[in-house]
Amino acid sequence: MIVFKNVFEIKEFLKNKNSEGKKIGFVPTMGFLHEGHLSLVDRAKTENDLVVMSIFVNPLQFGPNEDFERYPRDQVRDRELAQNNGVDVLFIPEIDDIYPRSLSVHLTVKERVNVLCGKKREGHFDGVVTVLAKLFHIIEPDAVYFGLKDAQQVAVVEGLVEDFFFPVEIVRVPTVRERDGLAKSSRNVYLSDQERIEAPEIYHSLSKAARKLSDREGDLRSILQELKQSINDHTSGIVEYVEAYTFPELTQLEQLTGEILIAVAVQFEKARLIDNIIVDLG
Ligand code: PAF
């Protein structure tokens, strides 16, 4: 595994690989790697000649009251995991490498953001698309891999790539779960022991709701109400939202056809967990 910190050095290296006709798969991350990230690497390895991973905790996508300082970091472990799992090129820039001066152009996401997490995290997706636009220019990947756990991020990035004609394929990778169903997340470490026992109920309740929607058992409103009730009844977390939209447009559902995203966010004492299921109603 080759490690780069410098933007121009990695650009030069990958330009040569590109001209040798190597297919480049890219896995952007903020580090503190878990099996979710490694599943993206596994998938990228099967579809590319070279797998590039970036580790960069992007300050631009954290709000003033969010956990930028507290966001878990462990570079030694991350390097080892990346190396042992077949990453070929690791890019670990510093903040000054990515943002050497204040931005003279700002990207603002206009659609797919006023729902779900985007509603509360003003500016979050502006930060995500800004750093990804930079990373896409640096890496010039053929394909980029995103986990569906953050379905809104996938929807927003698909919008970015379509709007700006980035010559990259977005690959949606299914959420990786613990054995009891809890979606893997860097933030799970913030759960107390009791909360960790309760948290899988989020996925169990979501699965029940998805089955009811597929079987058209009841109307959407009552399915979502039952979902919220079930999480309230079985966990000490506070349900922040339970919502359903068309996917990936994230618009209100006018009819029950096509891909439908059912998504939840639950606030525990120190961890805010999100999860979702996409139901394809054809
Ligand atoms: O999903 C993440 O870890 C981040 O939002 C990403 C895509 C690496 C951009 O900073």
XYZ file of C-alpha atoms and ligand atoms in Angstrom:
292
model
C 0.000 0.000 0.000
C 1.339 3.426 -0.916
C 0.433 6.330 1.362
C 0.181 9.930 0.115
C -0.442 13.117 2.041
C 0.302 15.561 -0.725
C -2.368 16.432 -3.317
C 0.047 16.893 -6.217
C 2.025 13.728 -5.538
C -1.049 11.483 -5.506
C -2.457 13.262 -8.580
C 0.763 12.613 -10.495
C 0.893 8.967 -9.381
C -2.728 8.293 -10.368
C -2.403 10.155 -13.671
C 0.268 7.625 -14.659
C -1.929 4.702 -13.561
C -4.795 6.166 -15.563
C -2.687 6.398 -18.697
C -1.662 2.757 -18.222
C -5.399 2.008 -18.550
C -5.875 0.978 -14.896
C -9.448 1.193 -13.639
C -9.517 3.178 -10.390
C -12.090 2.517 -7.656
C -12.346 5.138 -4.914
C -13.592 4.794 -1.332
C -13.822 8.200 0.397
C -13.967 7.981 4.222
C -13.482 9.993 7.375
C -11.545 7.135 8.953
C -12.153 5.145 12.147
C -12.743 2.311 9.728
C -15.253 -0.450 10.398
C -16.723 -3.305 8.404
C -19.032 -0.907 6.580
C -16.011 0.814 5.022
C -14.269 -2.494 4.398
C -17.315 -3.793 2.505
C -16.883 -0.798 0.163
C -13.224 -1.761 -0.310
C -14.177 -5.408 -0.983
C -16.662 -4.364 -3.628
C -14.207 -1.882 -5.176
C -11.534 -4.596 -5.332
C -13.752 -6.877 -7.403
C -14.518 -4.145 -9.952
C -11.232 -2.223 -10.359
C -7.488 -2.608 -10.927
C -6.557 -0.152 -8.201
C -8.394 0.767 -4.988
C -7.795 4.228 -3.559
C -9.086 5.164 -0.107
C -9.072 8.647 1.387
C -9.192 9.365 5.104
C -10.082 12.960 5.828
C -12.302 14.296 8.606
C -13.820 17.137 6.628
C -14.391 20.157 8.886
C -16.676 21.768 6.320
C -19.427 19.195 6.817
C -19.664 19.629 10.611
C -21.907 22.332 12.074
C -20.670 24.554 14.937
C -22.376 22.314 17.550
C -21.439 19.016 15.951
C -18.730 16.532 16.837
C -15.772 17.572 14.618
C -13.310 17.676 17.545
C -14.826 14.597 19.161
C -15.149 12.571 15.923
C -13.267 9.286 16.589
C -9.830 9.073 14.953
C -7.246 6.263 14.980
C -4.802 6.608 12.108
C -2.496 3.764 13.159
C -5.366 1.256 13.245
C -6.891 2.682 10.052
C -3.624 2.298 8.115
C -3.311 -1.296 9.277
C -6.921 -2.118 8.365
C -6.588 -0.461 4.964
C -3.369 -2.337 4.233
C -4.707 -5.703 5.441
C -7.890 -5.323 3.430
C -6.276 -4.659 0.094
C -6.309 -0.870 -0.302
C -3.600 -0.055 -2.871
C -3.326 3.679 -2.339
C -4.170 5.556 0.858
C -4.631 9.331 0.754
C -4.417 11.039 4.174
C -4.263 14.791 3.590
C -4.169 17.465 6.303
C -6.812 20.190 6.434
C -4.392 22.677 4.807
C -3.804 20.297 1.879
C -7.516 20.223 1.035
C -8.361 23.783 2.087
C -5.122 25.768 1.570
C -7.072 29.047 1.638
C -10.660 30.122 2.201
C -12.897 29.070 -0.671
C -13.627 31.630 -3.350
C -16.440 29.461 -4.772
C -19.070 27.779 -2.600
C -21.188 24.808 -3.593
C -24.721 24.828 -2.208
C -26.994 21.814 -2.516
C -30.510 22.898 -3.471
C -32.454 19.653 -3.730
C -32.633 16.411 -1.719
C -31.440 18.268 1.407
C -34.495 19.803 3.053
C -35.626 16.443 4.405
C -34.228 13.774 6.760
C -30.841 14.713 8.307
C -30.308 17.598 5.909
C -33.206 19.496 7.515
C -31.379 19.762 10.844
C -27.798 19.789 9.579
C -27.775 23.048 7.692
C -24.772 23.248 5.373
C -23.728 19.649 6.054
C -24.261 18.440 2.488
C -22.676 21.609 1.081
C -19.536 20.499 2.936
C -19.880 16.925 1.676
C -20.230 17.881 -2.003
C -17.420 20.438 -1.726
C -14.903 17.936 -0.389
C -16.074 15.263 -2.833
C -15.757 17.616 -5.801
C -12.166 18.250 -4.705
C -11.443 14.559 -4.118
C -12.981 13.542 -7.463
C -10.655 16.020 -9.202
C -7.631 14.777 -7.280
C -8.261 11.028 -7.663
C -10.136 11.011 -11.006
C -11.739 7.655 -10.179
C -13.716 5.505 -12.592
C -16.077 4.382 -9.839
C -16.754 5.621 -6.309
C -18.289 3.527 -3.546
C -20.875 4.713 -0.993
C -22.764 2.828 1.683
C -26.551 3.004 1.562
C -26.644 3.496 5.330
C -26.351 7.161 4.529
C -28.956 7.051 1.783
C -29.414 10.822 1.709
C -25.686 11.247 1.071
C -25.937 8.776 -1.835
C -28.901 10.735 -3.253
C -27.099 14.080 -2.919
C -23.860 12.761 -4.456
C -25.782 11.260 -7.375
C -27.210 14.765 -7.918
C -23.691 16.296 -7.799
C -22.302 13.825 -10.316
C -25.229 14.257 -12.721
C -25.340 18.067 -12.465
C -21.598 18.567 -13.008
C -20.993 15.673 -15.422
C -18.325 14.072 -13.256
C -17.139 11.099 -15.329
C -17.540 8.682 -12.428
C -19.922 5.845 -11.666
C -21.574 5.941 -8.217
C -21.835 2.443 -6.760
C -24.466 1.988 -4.023
C -23.343 -0.643 -1.499
C -25.843 -2.224 0.957
C -25.557 -1.376 4.671
C -23.358 -3.708 6.706
C -24.939 -4.774 9.987
C -23.912 -6.330 13.266
C -25.271 -9.844 13.830
C -28.223 -8.392 15.740
C -29.131 -6.028 12.889
C -27.627 -2.754 14.165
C -26.122 -0.823 11.245
C -22.343 -0.490 11.639
C -21.296 3.071 12.354
C -18.293 4.890 13.800
C -20.733 6.522 16.212
C -21.876 3.211 17.793
C -18.949 3.546 20.228
C -20.838 6.385 21.920
C -23.732 4.063 22.934
C -23.975 3.001 26.598
C -24.214 -0.757 27.286
C -27.978 -0.520 27.783
C -28.456 1.586 24.629
C -26.377 -0.918 22.652
C -28.822 -3.662 23.719
C -31.812 -1.559 22.615
C -30.405 -0.132 19.374
C -31.014 -3.182 17.083
C -34.733 -2.577 17.602
C -34.415 0.312 15.143
C -33.647 -2.101 12.304
C -36.202 -4.682 13.465
C -38.938 -2.019 13.477
C -37.792 -0.710 10.078
C -37.880 -4.225 8.610
C -41.426 -4.729 9.873
C -42.481 -1.428 8.286
C -40.764 -2.327 4.982
C -42.553 -5.685 4.875
C -45.916 -4.018 5.513
C -45.246 -1.508 2.748
C -44.261 -4.280 0.299
C -47.372 -6.252 1.196
C -49.427 -3.044 1.082
C -50.677 -3.824 4.552
C -52.244 -0.533 5.648
C -51.589 3.009 4.454
C -48.175 4.675 4.575
C -49.149 7.089 7.347
C -50.139 4.339 9.759
C -47.089 2.224 8.826
C -44.801 5.161 9.697
C -46.727 5.869 12.901
C -46.374 2.243 14.016
C -42.668 2.353 13.182
C -42.172 5.408 15.387
C -44.214 3.866 18.183
C -42.247 0.627 18.034
C -38.881 2.456 18.371
C -40.294 4.560 21.218
C -41.600 1.470 22.993
C -38.413 -0.592 22.694
C -35.613 1.946 23.120
C -34.739 4.859 25.389
C -33.745 6.897 22.322
C -35.755 9.870 21.133
C -37.063 9.494 17.597
C -35.970 12.541 15.656
C -37.710 11.546 12.443
C -39.435 8.681 10.674
C -39.950 9.615 7.037
C -40.510 8.067 3.613
C -39.648 9.545 0.197
C -39.051 8.601 -3.415
C -35.449 7.504 -3.944
C -33.090 9.022 -5.004
C -35.084 12.236 -5.625
C -36.234 12.445 -1.999
C -39.550 13.992 -2.955
C -42.957 13.464 -1.291
C -44.631 10.194 -2.219
C -47.578 10.721 -4.484
C -48.032 7.080 -5.315
C -46.582 3.872 -3.955
C -44.396 2.828 -6.902
C -40.677 2.691 -7.659
C -37.975 2.843 -5.011
C -39.167 4.157 -1.659
C -36.823 5.122 1.147
C -38.013 4.667 4.734
C -35.521 6.373 7.024
C -35.189 7.049 10.747
C -32.929 9.005 13.073
C -32.862 8.264 16.791
C -31.045 10.341 19.382
C -29.553 8.398 22.287
C -27.732 10.154 25.104
C -24.410 10.559 23.285
C -25.068 8.928 19.904
C -27.411 9.891 17.126
C -28.124 6.822 14.987
C -29.597 6.730 11.494
C -30.851 3.773 9.522
C -33.076 3.091 6.524
C -34.501 0.541 4.154
C -35.233 1.025 0.453
C -38.315 -0.841 -0.704
C -38.706 -1.400 -4.424
C -42.416 -1.399 -5.267
C -41.686 -1.742 -9.011
O -19.518 9.497 4.479
C -18.461 10.057 4.834
O -17.636 9.494 5.544
C -18.192 11.486 4.363
O -19.368 12.214 4.285
C -17.417 11.540 3.032
C -18.215 10.952 1.896
C -16.093 10.823 3.179
C -17.122 13.013 2.686
O -16.370 13.630 3.669
